[in-house]
Amino acid sequence: MQGLQGFLRPILVIAPAFGLVLGFGMRFAGSGQRSGMVWALATLPVLVALLIEIVVSLRRGDVGLDIVAALSMTGALAFGEYLAAVVVALMYAGGQYLESFAERRANREMTALLARVPRVAIRHRNGRLEEVGLEAIAPGDCLLVRQGDVVPVDGLVDSGVAILDQSALTGESIPVRKKASEPVMSGVTNAGDAFDLTATRRAAESTYAGVVRLIEAAQRSKAPMARLADRYAMAFLALTVALAGGAWLWSGDPIRALAVLVIATPCPLILAVPVAIVSGVSRAAKAGVLVKGGRALEGLTRVTGLVIDKTGTLTHGQARLVEILPVAAMSSDRILQLAASLDQASKHVIAQALVAEARDRGLDLLPPTEVVEIPGEGLEGIVDGRRVAVGGVRYVSQRVPRIAQTVSENRRPSGAVIVAVAVDGEEAGILILADPLRMEAARVIDTLRRLGIARIVLATGDRREVAQAVTVGLHLDEVHAELTPDRKIAIVQDEKRYGPVMMIGDGVNDAPALAAADVGVAMGARGAAASAEAADVVLLVDQLDKLPAAVLAARRSRHIALQSVYAGLGLSVIGMIAAGLGLLTPVQGALIQEAIDVAVILNALRALWGPEPS
């Protein structure tokens, strides 16, 4: 019944449940002769829906355990065993509803695919600004890109300076500065003041649209995993038919065959697996991890390789102050206080990072006055009666020439940003900002290796020297840098030679690779909507160490599901043999199957609890 619309599933559970209660009520009221008709009518909706699904599945070449349930319901109705029929219908519909509930629970918090894609743009036309749809933009159009806007199409900076956050596409956590006539990719974010862009491509031909197409292609090419229950379908179906047919031929009594079919209805599979899945999904959700259903949960148990992004995944994805180098007789906190106080007047992303750092350190920020800013270069003003200049080395060295030499004499980390500070015409200090490794990164990688992830590689769009510097000390097998989205897909496909692959990322550029991996994991707290939608698993909190907990929960859930399946099927086979020998009637078989169902459900619920990874 997987192909049925979601709104039909509750009806298919309610019908046999209501019919079962109504039939017993009629018996107690003295109208027992009509109870069989009520049970039969209550069974029919489930049986019809099941037969439709079986036909659709057979056309696709899929053979599942649904056939056993259909045979038992059909046989029970044919031989007048209506109570057995409605019990089987209720158990089957309930199990299917539980399975769909697991997926609905996982997906309800997802945003629409590519929610950050701009739908409109601001275009200059005849001396005025007009809002137009992306499809109306043609090469040569001049567009206004406001602060915070996502660039809608590929183009060239028309005039001025553009400060762009390219982390979603390239993995570079530090904003880049683009001058007039320099190219800009669609999908990047304007982190500075508004600027004009001359379109060079239509929206459908731009970089961001290409990433979208890669995501869609990767999702189409990704082979779906079979349901855990269906893996046992052929063997169990053959055993059931053999025992039922043998019982009929040996005894000449078709009721014995029906009793075998009823007790063979694979409710331990139909119920235990989805209950364990729901429990595993809930367990992972408590740890801050959203697992999108049973296929994703089972995928987590099978992966042996990991491809991991750098920016926003191994690192925080934002520039942070990592060091202060005082030059004059001024304390580090005083330098930061003066610089951050002045930066309150700037919207630049680096300025805001310094302001945030000062506040985190509990420094009192003073109001700046007489502020003059050159966008993308730096700013100058009065703070606490002192003239302060903060900005790039070139900007500050125009006021204090010695600062350039001081910077050259101090080594900076690869990929770091240098902010120079001058006070009253004298050099004061140097602030170094970088995107540092997460504190938990090394521990998470080591924990995943203990959980069976044998091969771990880095795949980033950032520069090679930055990637190599950041990952020093991590137990990685390979480091791949300066990758485009299609190259990330190639890395994922290549790693599949060693076994099922998990990919972790957060940006738009990671989304195609997430879709192509056996299991895609997105950093959903701060990552792009595209990566969250393309992924199978989403970390809802900005902590990488939540992933081992999800892997452990998935493996425990699968172990408990298989345990329930083996125990339930073993008991079912014993009951089938007893039914074939004439020791059980169809109704007794249905009741025994009910007891087995309760046992496997209670066992499957143990997946809600479990140990934390060490």
Coordinates of C-alpha atoms in Angstrom, one line a residue:
M1 CA 0.0 0.0 0.0
Q2 CA 3.0 2.3 -0.3
G3 CA 1.5 3.9 -3.4
L4 CA -1.7 4.9 -1.8
Q5 CA -2.3 8.6 -0.9
G6 CA -1.5 9.4 2.7
F7 CA -5.1 10.4 3.6
L8 CA -6.3 6.9 2.8
R9 CA -4.1 5.1 5.2
P10 CA -6.0 6.2 8.4
I11 CA -9.3 5.1 6.7
L12 CA -7.8 1.7 6.0
V13 CA -7.0 1.3 9.7
I14 CA -10.2 2.6 11.0
A15 CA -12.4 0.4 8.8
P16 CA -11.3 -3.0 10.1
A17 CA -10.9 -1.7 13.7
F18 CA -14.4 -0.3 13.7
G19 CA -15.8 -3.4 12.0
L20 CA -14.1 -5.7 14.5
V21 CA -15.6 -3.8 17.5
L22 CA -19.0 -3.5 15.8
G23 CA -19.1 -7.2 15.0
F24 CA -18.4 -8.2 18.6
G25 CA -20.9 -5.7 19.8
M26 CA -23.6 -7.2 17.6
R27 CA -22.7 -10.7 18.9
F28 CA -23.1 -9.5 22.5
A29 CA -26.4 -7.9 21.5
G30 CA -27.8 -11.1 20.1
S31 CA -27.3 -10.4 16.4
G32 CA -24.3 -12.7 15.9
Q33 CA -25.5 -13.9 12.5
R34 CA -24.8 -10.4 11.1
S35 CA -21.4 -10.0 12.7
G36 CA -19.7 -12.1 9.9
M37 CA -21.1 -9.8 7.3
V38 CA -19.8 -6.7 9.2
W39 CA -16.4 -8.3 9.5
A40 CA -16.3 -9.2 5.8
L41 CA -17.3 -5.7 4.7
A42 CA -14.7 -4.2 7.0
T43 CA -12.0 -6.4 5.4
L44 CA -12.9 -5.5 1.8
P45 CA -11.4 -1.9 1.8
V46 CA -8.0 -3.2 3.0
L47 CA -8.1 -6.2 0.6
V48 CA -9.0 -4.1 -2.5
A49 CA -6.3 -1.5 -1.7
L50 CA -3.8 -4.3 -1.2
L51 CA -4.7 -6.1 -4.4
I52 CA -4.3 -2.8 -6.4
E53 CA -0.9 -2.3 -4.8
I54 CA 0.2 -5.9 -5.6
V55 CA -0.7 -5.5 -9.2
V56 CA 1.3 -2.2 -9.4
S57 CA 4.2 -3.9 -7.7
L58 CA 4.2 -6.9 -9.9
R59 CA 4.3 -4.7 -13.0
R60 CA 7.5 -3.2 -11.6
G61 CA 8.8 -6.7 -11.0
D62 CA 8.6 -6.4 -7.2
V63 CA 7.4 -9.4 -5.2
G64 CA 6.7 -8.6 -1.5
L65 CA 5.2 -10.2 1.6
D66 CA 1.9 -8.4 0.8
I67 CA 0.9 -11.4 -1.3
V68 CA 0.8 -13.6 1.8
A69 CA -1.5 -11.1 3.5
A70 CA -3.8 -11.0 0.4
L71 CA -4.0 -14.8 0.2
S72 CA -4.9 -15.1 3.9
M73 CA -7.6 -12.4 3.7
T74 CA -9.0 -13.8 0.4
G75 CA -9.0 -17.4 1.7
A76 CA -10.7 -16.4 4.9
L77 CA -13.5 -14.5 3.1
A78 CA -13.9 -17.4 0.7
F79 CA -14.3 -20.1 3.4
G80 CA -16.4 -17.9 5.7
E81 CA -13.7 -17.3 8.3
Y82 CA -14.7 -13.6 8.6
L83 CA -13.2 -12.9 12.1
A84 CA -9.8 -14.2 10.9
A85 CA -10.1 -12.0 7.8
V86 CA -10.8 -8.8 9.7
V87 CA -8.0 -9.5 12.3
V88 CA -5.5 -10.0 9.5
A89 CA -6.8 -6.8 7.7
L90 CA -6.4 -4.7 10.9
M91 CA -2.9 -6.0 11.6
Y92 CA -1.8 -5.4 8.0
A93 CA -3.3 -1.9 7.7
G94 CA -1.9 -0.9 11.1
G95 CA 1.6 -2.0 10.1
Q96 CA 1.5 0.0 6.9
Y97 CA 0.2 3.0 8.7
L98 CA 3.1 2.8 11.2
E99 CA 5.6 2.7 8.4
S100 CA 4.1 5.8 6.6
F101 CA 3.9 7.6 10.0
A102 CA 7.7 7.2 10.4
E103 CA 8.4 8.9 7.1
R104 CA 5.8 11.7 7.7
R105 CA 7.3 12.4 11.1
A106 CA 10.7 12.7 9.6
N107 CA 9.8 14.9 6.7
R108 CA 7.3 17.3 8.2
E109 CA 10.1 19.7 9.4
M110 CA 11.7 19.9 6.0
T111 CA 11.5 23.2 4.0
A112 CA 10.7 23.3 0.3
L113 CA 13.5 22.3 -2.1
L114 CA 16.0 25.1 -2.6
A115 CA 14.1 27.7 -0.5
R116 CA 17.0 30.2 -0.9
V117 CA 16.6 30.3 -4.7
P118 CA 15.6 33.9 -5.5
R119 CA 12.3 34.2 -7.4
V120 CA 12.6 37.8 -8.5
A121 CA 15.3 40.4 -9.2
I122 CA 15.5 44.2 -9.1
R123 CA 16.3 45.5 -12.6
H124 CA 17.3 49.0 -13.8
R125 CA 15.0 50.2 -16.6
N126 CA 14.7 53.7 -18.0
G127 CA 16.1 55.3 -14.9
R128 CA 13.7 53.4 -12.6
L129 CA 13.9 50.2 -10.6
E130 CA 11.4 47.4 -11.3
E131 CA 10.9 44.0 -9.8
V132 CA 10.9 41.2 -12.4
G133 CA 10.8 37.4 -12.4
L134 CA 14.0 35.6 -13.1
E135 CA 12.8 34.3 -16.4
A136 CA 12.6 37.9 -17.7
I137 CA 16.3 38.6 -17.1
A138 CA 18.4 38.7 -20.3
P139 CA 22.2 39.1 -20.7
G140 CA 23.1 42.8 -20.6
D141 CA 20.4 43.7 -18.0
C142 CA 21.6 45.8 -15.1
L143 CA 20.4 44.5 -11.8
L144 CA 20.5 45.9 -8.2
V145 CA 21.8 43.4 -5.7
R146 CA 20.9 44.5 -2.2
Q147 CA 22.7 43.6 1.0
G148 CA 21.7 40.1 2.0
D149 CA 20.3 39.2 -1.4
V150 CA 21.2 36.0 -3.2
V151 CA 22.7 36.9 -6.6
P152 CA 20.0 35.7 -9.1
V153 CA 22.1 35.2 -12.2
D154 CA 25.8 35.0 -13.3
G155 CA 27.2 38.5 -14.1
L156 CA 29.9 41.1 -13.7
V157 CA 30.1 43.8 -11.1
D158 CA 29.0 46.9 -12.9
S159 CA 30.6 49.5 -10.6
G160 CA 31.9 49.9 -7.1
V161 CA 33.0 47.0 -4.9
A162 CA 31.0 43.8 -4.1
I163 CA 31.6 41.9 -0.8
L164 CA 30.3 38.3 -1.4
D165 CA 29.8 35.3 0.8
Q166 CA 30.6 32.4 -1.5
S167 CA 30.6 29.7 1.1
A168 CA 27.4 28.1 -0.1
L169 CA 28.9 27.4 -3.5
T170 CA 32.7 27.2 -3.1
G171 CA 33.1 26.4 0.7
E172 CA 35.2 29.6 1.3
S173 CA 34.1 30.8 4.7
I174 CA 35.8 34.2 4.3
P175 CA 33.9 36.8 2.1
V176 CA 35.6 37.8 -1.1
R177 CA 35.9 41.2 -2.6
K178 CA 35.0 41.7 -6.3
K179 CA 35.8 44.9 -8.2
A180 CA 34.1 46.4 -11.3
S181 CA 34.1 44.0 -14.3
E182 CA 34.9 41.0 -12.1
P183 CA 32.6 37.9 -12.5
V184 CA 30.1 37.0 -9.9
M185 CA 28.3 33.6 -9.6
S186 CA 24.6 33.2 -9.1
G187 CA 23.8 31.7 -5.7
V188 CA 26.3 33.7 -3.7
T189 CA 25.1 36.2 -1.0
N190 CA 25.8 39.9 -1.0
A191 CA 27.5 40.4 2.4
G192 CA 28.3 44.1 1.8
D193 CA 26.6 47.2 0.5
A194 CA 24.3 47.1 -2.5
F195 CA 25.9 47.0 -5.9
D196 CA 24.9 46.8 -9.5
L197 CA 25.4 43.6 -11.6
T198 CA 25.4 43.3 -15.3
A199 CA 23.8 39.9 -16.2
T200 CA 25.9 37.7 -18.5
R201 CA 23.6 34.7 -18.6
R202 CA 20.0 33.9 -18.2
A203 CA 18.8 32.3 -14.9
A204 CA 18.4 28.9 -16.4
E205 CA 22.0 28.9 -17.7
S206 CA 23.6 30.3 -14.5
T207 CA 25.8 28.5 -12.0
Y208 CA 23.1 28.0 -9.4
A209 CA 20.6 26.5 -11.9
G210 CA 23.4 24.1 -12.8
V211 CA 23.7 23.0 -9.2
V212 CA 20.0 22.4 -9.1
R213 CA 20.2 20.2 -12.1
L214 CA 23.0 18.2 -10.5
I215 CA 20.9 17.6 -7.4
E216 CA 18.0 16.4 -9.5
A217 CA 20.2 14.1 -11.6
A218 CA 21.9 12.7 -8.6
Q219 CA 18.6 11.9 -6.9
R220 CA 17.2 10.2 -10.0
S221 CA 20.4 8.0 -10.3
K222 CA 20.4 7.0 -6.7
A223 CA 19.2 3.4 -6.4
P224 CA 16.6 3.0 -3.7
M225 CA 17.2 0.3 -1.0
A226 CA 14.6 -2.4 -0.6
R227 CA 12.5 -2.5 2.5
L228 CA 14.0 -4.7 5.2
A229 CA 10.9 -6.8 5.3
D230 CA 10.8 -7.4 1.6
R231 CA 14.2 -9.1 1.6
Y232 CA 12.6 -12.2 3.2
A233 CA 9.6 -12.1 0.9
M234 CA 10.4 -14.8 -1.6
A235 CA 11.7 -17.4 0.9
F236 CA 8.8 -16.9 3.3
L237 CA 6.2 -16.8 0.5
A238 CA 7.6 -20.1 -0.9
L239 CA 7.6 -21.7 2.6
T240 CA 4.0 -20.6 3.3
V241 CA 2.6 -21.8 0.0
A242 CA 4.4 -25.2 0.4
L243 CA 3.1 -25.7 3.9
A244 CA -0.5 -24.6 3.1
G245 CA -0.6 -26.7 -0.1
G246 CA 0.9 -29.7 1.6
A247 CA -1.6 -29.5 4.5
W248 CA -4.5 -29.3 2.0
L249 CA -3.2 -32.2 -0.1
W250 CA -2.4 -34.4 3.0
S251 CA -5.7 -33.8 4.8
G252 CA -8.0 -32.9 2.0
D253 CA -9.3 -30.0 4.2
P254 CA -9.0 -26.5 2.7
I255 CA -9.5 -25.0 6.2
R256 CA -6.2 -26.3 7.2
A257 CA -4.5 -24.5 4.4
L258 CA -6.4 -21.3 5.4
A259 CA -5.2 -21.7 9.0
V260 CA -1.6 -21.9 7.7
L261 CA -2.1 -18.8 5.6
V262 CA -3.7 -16.8 8.5
I263 CA -0.9 -17.6 11.0
A264 CA 1.7 -17.1 8.2
T265 CA 0.5 -13.5 7.6
P266 CA 3.8 -11.8 8.1
C267 CA 2.8 -9.4 10.9
P268 CA 6.1 -9.8 12.7
L269 CA 7.7 -8.3 9.6
I270 CA 5.0 -5.9 8.8
L271 CA 4.8 -4.6 12.4
A272 CA 8.2 -5.1 14.0
V273 CA 10.2 -3.3 11.3
P274 CA 8.1 -0.1 11.2
V275 CA 7.8 0.1 14.9
A276 CA 11.6 -0.3 15.3
I277 CA 12.0 2.4 12.6
V278 CA 9.7 4.9 14.3
S279 CA 11.5 4.2 17.6
G280 CA 14.9 4.7 16.0
V281 CA 13.8 7.9 14.3
S282 CA 12.5 9.2 17.6
R283 CA 15.7 8.2 19.4
A284 CA 17.8 10.0 16.8
A285 CA 15.4 13.1 17.0
K286 CA 16.0 13.3 20.7
A287 CA 19.7 13.6 20.0
G288 CA 19.0 16.4 17.5
V289 CA 19.2 14.3 14.3
L290 CA 16.3 14.1 11.8
V291 CA 16.3 10.8 10.0
K292 CA 14.0 10.7 6.9
G293 CA 12.4 7.3 7.3
G294 CA 13.4 3.7 7.3
R295 CA 15.6 3.7 4.2
A296 CA 17.8 6.4 5.7
L297 CA 17.9 4.7 9.0
E298 CA 18.9 1.4 7.5
G299 CA 21.5 3.2 5.3
L300 CA 23.2 4.5 8.4
T301 CA 23.8 0.9 9.6
R302 CA 25.5 -0.1 6.3
V303 CA 27.9 2.7 5.5
T304 CA 31.6 1.9 5.7
G305 CA 33.0 5.1 4.1
L306 CA 32.6 8.8 4.8
V307 CA 33.1 11.9 2.5
I308 CA 33.1 15.1 4.6
D309 CA 33.0 18.7 3.6
K310 CA 35.1 21.3 5.4
T311 CA 33.4 24.7 5.6
G312 CA 30.4 24.6 8.0
T313 CA 31.0 20.9 8.7
L314 CA 34.5 20.3 10.0
T315 CA 34.7 24.0 10.7
H316 CA 32.0 26.4 11.9
G317 CA 31.6 28.1 8.5
Q318 CA 32.2 31.6 9.8
A319 CA 35.2 33.8 10.3
R320 CA 36.2 34.0 14.0
L321 CA 38.9 35.9 15.8
V322 CA 41.7 33.4 16.5
E323 CA 44.5 35.7 17.6
I324 CA 45.3 39.3 18.6
L325 CA 48.9 40.5 18.1
P326 CA 49.5 43.8 20.0
V327 CA 52.2 46.0 18.5
A328 CA 52.1 48.9 20.9
A329 CA 51.9 49.0 24.7
M330 CA 48.2 48.2 24.6
S331 CA 46.4 45.1 25.9
S332 CA 44.7 42.7 23.5
D333 CA 41.2 43.4 25.0
R334 CA 41.7 47.2 24.6
I335 CA 42.7 46.7 21.0
L336 CA 39.6 44.6 20.4
Q337 CA 37.4 47.0 22.3
L338 CA 38.4 50.0 20.2
A339 CA 38.2 48.1 16.9
A340 CA 34.8 46.5 17.7
S341 CA 33.4 49.8 19.0
L342 CA 34.2 51.4 15.7
D343 CA 33.0 48.4 13.7
Q344 CA 29.5 48.8 15.2
A345 CA 29.0 51.4 12.4
S346 CA 29.8 48.9 9.6
K347 CA 27.6 46.1 8.1
H348 CA 30.7 44.3 6.8
V349 CA 30.7 40.6 7.8
I350 CA 34.2 40.8 9.3
A351 CA 33.2 43.9 11.3
Q352 CA 30.2 42.1 12.7
A353 CA 32.4 39.1 13.6
L354 CA 34.7 41.4 15.7
V355 CA 31.7 43.0 17.3
A356 CA 30.3 39.6 18.3
E357 CA 33.6 38.4 19.6
A358 CA 34.0 41.6 21.8
R359 CA 30.5 41.0 23.2
D360 CA 31.3 37.4 23.9
R361 CA 34.3 38.5 25.9
G362 CA 32.2 40.9 27.9
L363 CA 33.9 44.0 26.7
D364 CA 32.0 47.3 26.9
L365 CA 31.5 48.7 23.4
L366 CA 31.6 52.5 23.1
P367 CA 29.7 54.6 20.7
P368 CA 31.8 55.7 17.7
T369 CA 31.5 59.2 16.1
E370 CA 32.7 60.9 12.9
V371 CA 32.8 57.6 11.2
V372 CA 34.0 57.5 7.6
E373 CA 33.9 54.1 5.8
I374 CA 35.2 53.0 2.4
P375 CA 33.2 49.8 1.6
G376 CA 35.3 46.7 1.4
E377 CA 38.4 48.6 2.6
G378 CA 38.0 49.8 6.2
L379 CA 36.7 52.7 8.3
E380 CA 37.9 55.4 10.6
G381 CA 36.4 57.4 13.4
I382 CA 36.5 58.6 17.0
V383 CA 36.1 56.1 19.9
D384 CA 36.6 57.2 23.5
G385 CA 38.3 60.4 22.4
R386 CA 40.8 58.5 20.2
R387 CA 41.1 58.3 16.4
V388 CA 40.8 54.7 15.4
A389 CA 41.3 53.1 12.0
V390 CA 40.3 49.5 11.3
G391 CA 40.5 47.6 8.0
G392 CA 42.6 45.8 5.6
V393 CA 46.4 46.2 5.6
R394 CA 46.4 48.4 2.5
Y395 CA 43.8 50.7 4.0
V396 CA 45.5 51.1 7.4
S397 CA 49.0 51.4 5.9
Q398 CA 47.9 54.5 4.0
R399 CA 47.5 56.1 7.5
V400 CA 50.3 54.2 9.3
P401 CA 52.9 52.9 6.7
R402 CA 54.7 50.7 9.3
I403 CA 51.8 48.4 9.7
A404 CA 52.5 46.7 6.4
Q405 CA 56.0 45.7 7.5
T406 CA 54.6 44.5 10.9
V407 CA 52.1 42.2 9.1
S408 CA 54.7 40.8 6.8
E409 CA 56.9 39.9 9.8
N410 CA 54.1 37.9 11.4
R411 CA 53.1 34.5 10.0
R412 CA 49.4 34.0 9.5
P413 CA 47.4 30.7 9.1
S414 CA 46.4 29.7 5.6
G415 CA 43.1 31.2 4.6
A416 CA 43.1 33.7 7.5
V417 CA 42.0 37.3 7.2
I418 CA 44.2 40.1 8.6
V419 CA 42.6 43.2 10.2
A420 CA 45.0 46.0 11.0
V421 CA 44.2 48.5 13.8
A422 CA 45.7 52.0 14.2
V423 CA 45.1 54.4 17.1
D424 CA 46.0 58.1 17.0
G425 CA 48.1 57.6 14.0
E426 CA 50.2 54.8 15.5
E427 CA 50.0 51.1 14.8
A428 CA 48.2 49.3 17.6
G429 CA 47.8 45.7 16.7
I430 CA 46.8 43.0 14.3
L431 CA 43.7 40.9 14.5
I432 CA 43.7 37.4 12.8
L433 CA 40.4 35.9 11.8
A434 CA 40.0 32.4 10.4
D435 CA 37.4 29.6 10.2
P436 CA 38.8 27.2 12.9
L437 CA 38.2 23.5 13.2
R438 CA 35.3 22.4 15.4
M439 CA 36.5 21.4 18.8
E440 CA 34.7 18.0 18.5
A441 CA 35.9 17.3 14.9
A442 CA 38.8 15.0 15.8
R443 CA 36.7 13.1 18.4
V444 CA 33.8 12.6 16.0
I445 CA 36.1 11.2 13.3
D446 CA 37.7 8.8 15.8
T447 CA 34.3 7.7 17.1
L448 CA 33.0 7.0 13.7
R449 CA 36.0 4.9 12.9
R450 CA 35.3 2.8 16.1
L451 CA 31.7 2.5 14.8
G452 CA 32.9 0.8 11.6
I453 CA 33.6 3.8 9.2
A454 CA 36.8 2.5 7.8
R455 CA 37.6 5.1 5.2
I456 CA 37.2 8.9 5.7
V457 CA 38.1 11.6 3.1
L458 CA 37.7 15.3 2.9
A459 CA 36.1 16.9 -0.1
T460 CA 36.0 20.7 -0.2
G461 CA 35.7 23.6 -2.6
D462 CA 38.1 25.6 -0.6
R463 CA 41.8 26.2 -1.5
R464 CA 44.2 23.2 -1.0
E465 CA 46.5 25.0 1.4
V466 CA 43.6 26.0 3.6
A467 CA 42.2 22.4 3.6
Q468 CA 45.5 20.9 4.4
A469 CA 46.3 23.4 7.2
V470 CA 42.9 22.9 8.9
T471 CA 42.9 19.1 8.8
V472 CA 46.4 18.7 10.4
G473 CA 46.1 16.1 13.1
L474 CA 42.8 14.5 11.8
H475 CA 42.9 10.9 10.9
L476 CA 41.8 11.3 7.3
D477 CA 42.6 8.9 4.4
E478 CA 42.6 11.6 1.7
V479 CA 42.1 15.4 1.2
H480 CA 40.5 16.7 -2.0
A481 CA 40.3 20.5 -2.4
E482 CA 39.2 23.1 -4.9
L483 CA 36.3 20.9 -6.0
T484 CA 33.2 22.0 -8.0
P485 CA 29.8 20.4 -7.3
D486 CA 30.2 17.9 -10.1
R487 CA 33.7 16.9 -8.9
K488 CA 32.3 16.2 -5.4
I489 CA 29.8 13.8 -7.0
A490 CA 32.7 12.1 -8.7
I491 CA 34.6 11.7 -5.4
V492 CA 31.5 10.2 -3.8
Q493 CA 31.0 7.8 -6.7
D494 CA 34.7 6.8 -6.6
E495 CA 34.5 6.1 -2.9
K496 CA 31.7 3.6 -3.4
R497 CA 34.3 1.2 -4.7
Y498 CA 35.1 0.5 -1.0
G499 CA 31.5 0.1 0.2
P500 CA 28.4 2.2 1.0
V501 CA 29.2 5.9 1.4
M502 CA 27.9 8.6 3.7
M503 CA 28.4 12.3 2.7
I504 CA 28.3 15.2 5.2
G505 CA 27.9 18.8 4.0
D506 CA 26.1 22.0 4.6
G507 CA 26.2 24.2 1.5
V508 CA 24.4 24.4 -1.9
N509 CA 27.6 23.0 -3.5
D510 CA 27.3 19.9 -1.3
A511 CA 23.7 19.1 -2.2
P512 CA 24.4 17.1 -5.4
A513 CA 26.9 15.0 -3.6
L514 CA 24.6 14.5 -0.7
A515 CA 21.9 13.2 -3.1
A516 CA 24.4 10.9 -4.9
A517 CA 25.7 9.3 -1.6
D518 CA 24.2 6.2 -0.2
V519 CA 23.4 8.3 2.9
G520 CA 23.5 12.1 2.7
V521 CA 23.9 14.0 6.0
A522 CA 23.3 17.8 6.1
M523 CA 24.2 20.3 8.8
G524 CA 20.6 21.7 8.9
A525 CA 20.9 24.2 11.7
R526 CA 22.8 26.8 9.6
G527 CA 23.2 25.0 6.3
A528 CA 21.5 25.7 3.0
A529 CA 17.9 24.4 2.4
A530 CA 19.1 22.7 -0.7
S531 CA 21.5 20.4 1.2
A532 CA 18.8 19.7 3.9
E533 CA 16.4 18.7 1.2
A534 CA 18.8 16.6 -0.8
A535 CA 20.1 14.8 2.4
D536 CA 18.7 11.6 4.0
V537 CA 19.7 12.8 7.5
V538 CA 19.7 16.3 8.9
L539 CA 21.6 17.4 12.0
L540 CA 19.1 19.9 13.5
V541 CA 21.7 21.4 15.9
D542 CA 25.0 22.9 14.8
Q543 CA 27.1 20.1 16.4
L544 CA 28.9 17.4 14.5
D545 CA 29.1 15.1 17.5
K546 CA 25.4 14.3 17.1
L547 CA 26.1 12.1 14.1
P548 CA 27.7 9.1 16.0
A549 CA 24.6 9.1 18.3
A550 CA 22.4 8.8 15.1
V551 CA 24.6 6.0 13.7
L552 CA 24.4 4.1 17.0
A553 CA 20.6 4.6 17.2
A554 CA 20.2 3.3 13.7
R555 CA 22.3 0.2 14.3
R556 CA 20.5 -0.6 17.5
S557 CA 17.1 -0.2 15.8
R558 CA 18.1 -2.5 13.0
H559 CA 19.4 -5.1 15.4
I560 CA 16.2 -5.0 17.4
A561 CA 14.1 -5.1 14.3
L562 CA 15.9 -8.2 13.0
Q563 CA 15.7 -9.8 16.4
S564 CA 12.0 -9.3 16.4
V565 CA 11.7 -10.6 12.8
Y566 CA 13.6 -13.8 13.5
A567 CA 11.8 -14.5 16.7
G568 CA 8.4 -13.7 15.2
L569 CA 8.9 -15.7 12.0
G570 CA 10.2 -18.6 14.1
L571 CA 7.1 -18.6 16.2
S572 CA 5.0 -18.2 13.0
V573 CA 6.6 -21.2 11.4
I574 CA 5.9 -23.3 14.5
G575 CA 2.3 -22.2 14.4
M576 CA 2.0 -22.9 10.7
I577 CA 3.2 -26.5 11.3
A578 CA 0.6 -26.9 14.1
A579 CA -2.1 -25.5 11.8
G580 CA -1.1 -27.8 9.0
L581 CA -1.5 -30.8 11.4
G582 CA -5.0 -29.6 12.3
L583 CA -4.2 -28.4 15.8
L584 CA -5.3 -24.8 15.1
T585 CA -8.3 -23.3 13.5
P586 CA -8.0 -20.1 11.4
V587 CA -9.4 -18.0 14.2
Q588 CA -7.1 -19.6 16.7
G589 CA -4.2 -19.0 14.3
A590 CA -5.2 -15.3 14.0
L591 CA -5.3 -14.9 17.8
I592 CA -1.9 -16.7 18.2
Q593 CA -0.5 -14.4 15.5
E594 CA -1.9 -11.5 17.5
A595 CA 0.0 -12.6 20.6
I596 CA 3.2 -12.9 18.5
D597 CA 2.5 -9.4 17.1
V598 CA 2.2 -7.9 20.7
A599 CA 5.5 -9.6 21.6
V600 CA 7.5 -8.3 18.6
I601 CA 6.0 -4.8 19.0
L602 CA 7.1 -4.6 22.7
N603 CA 10.5 -5.8 21.7
A604 CA 10.8 -3.3 18.9
L605 CA 9.9 -0.5 21.2
R606 CA 13.2 -1.1 23.0
A607 CA 14.8 0.9 20.1
L608 CA 13.6 4.0 21.9
W609 CA 16.3 3.6 24.5
G610 CA 19.9 2.8 24.2
P611 CA 23.5 3.7 25.1
E612 CA 25.3 6.9 24.0
P613 CA 28.4 6.5 21.8
S614 CA 31.6 6.9 23.8

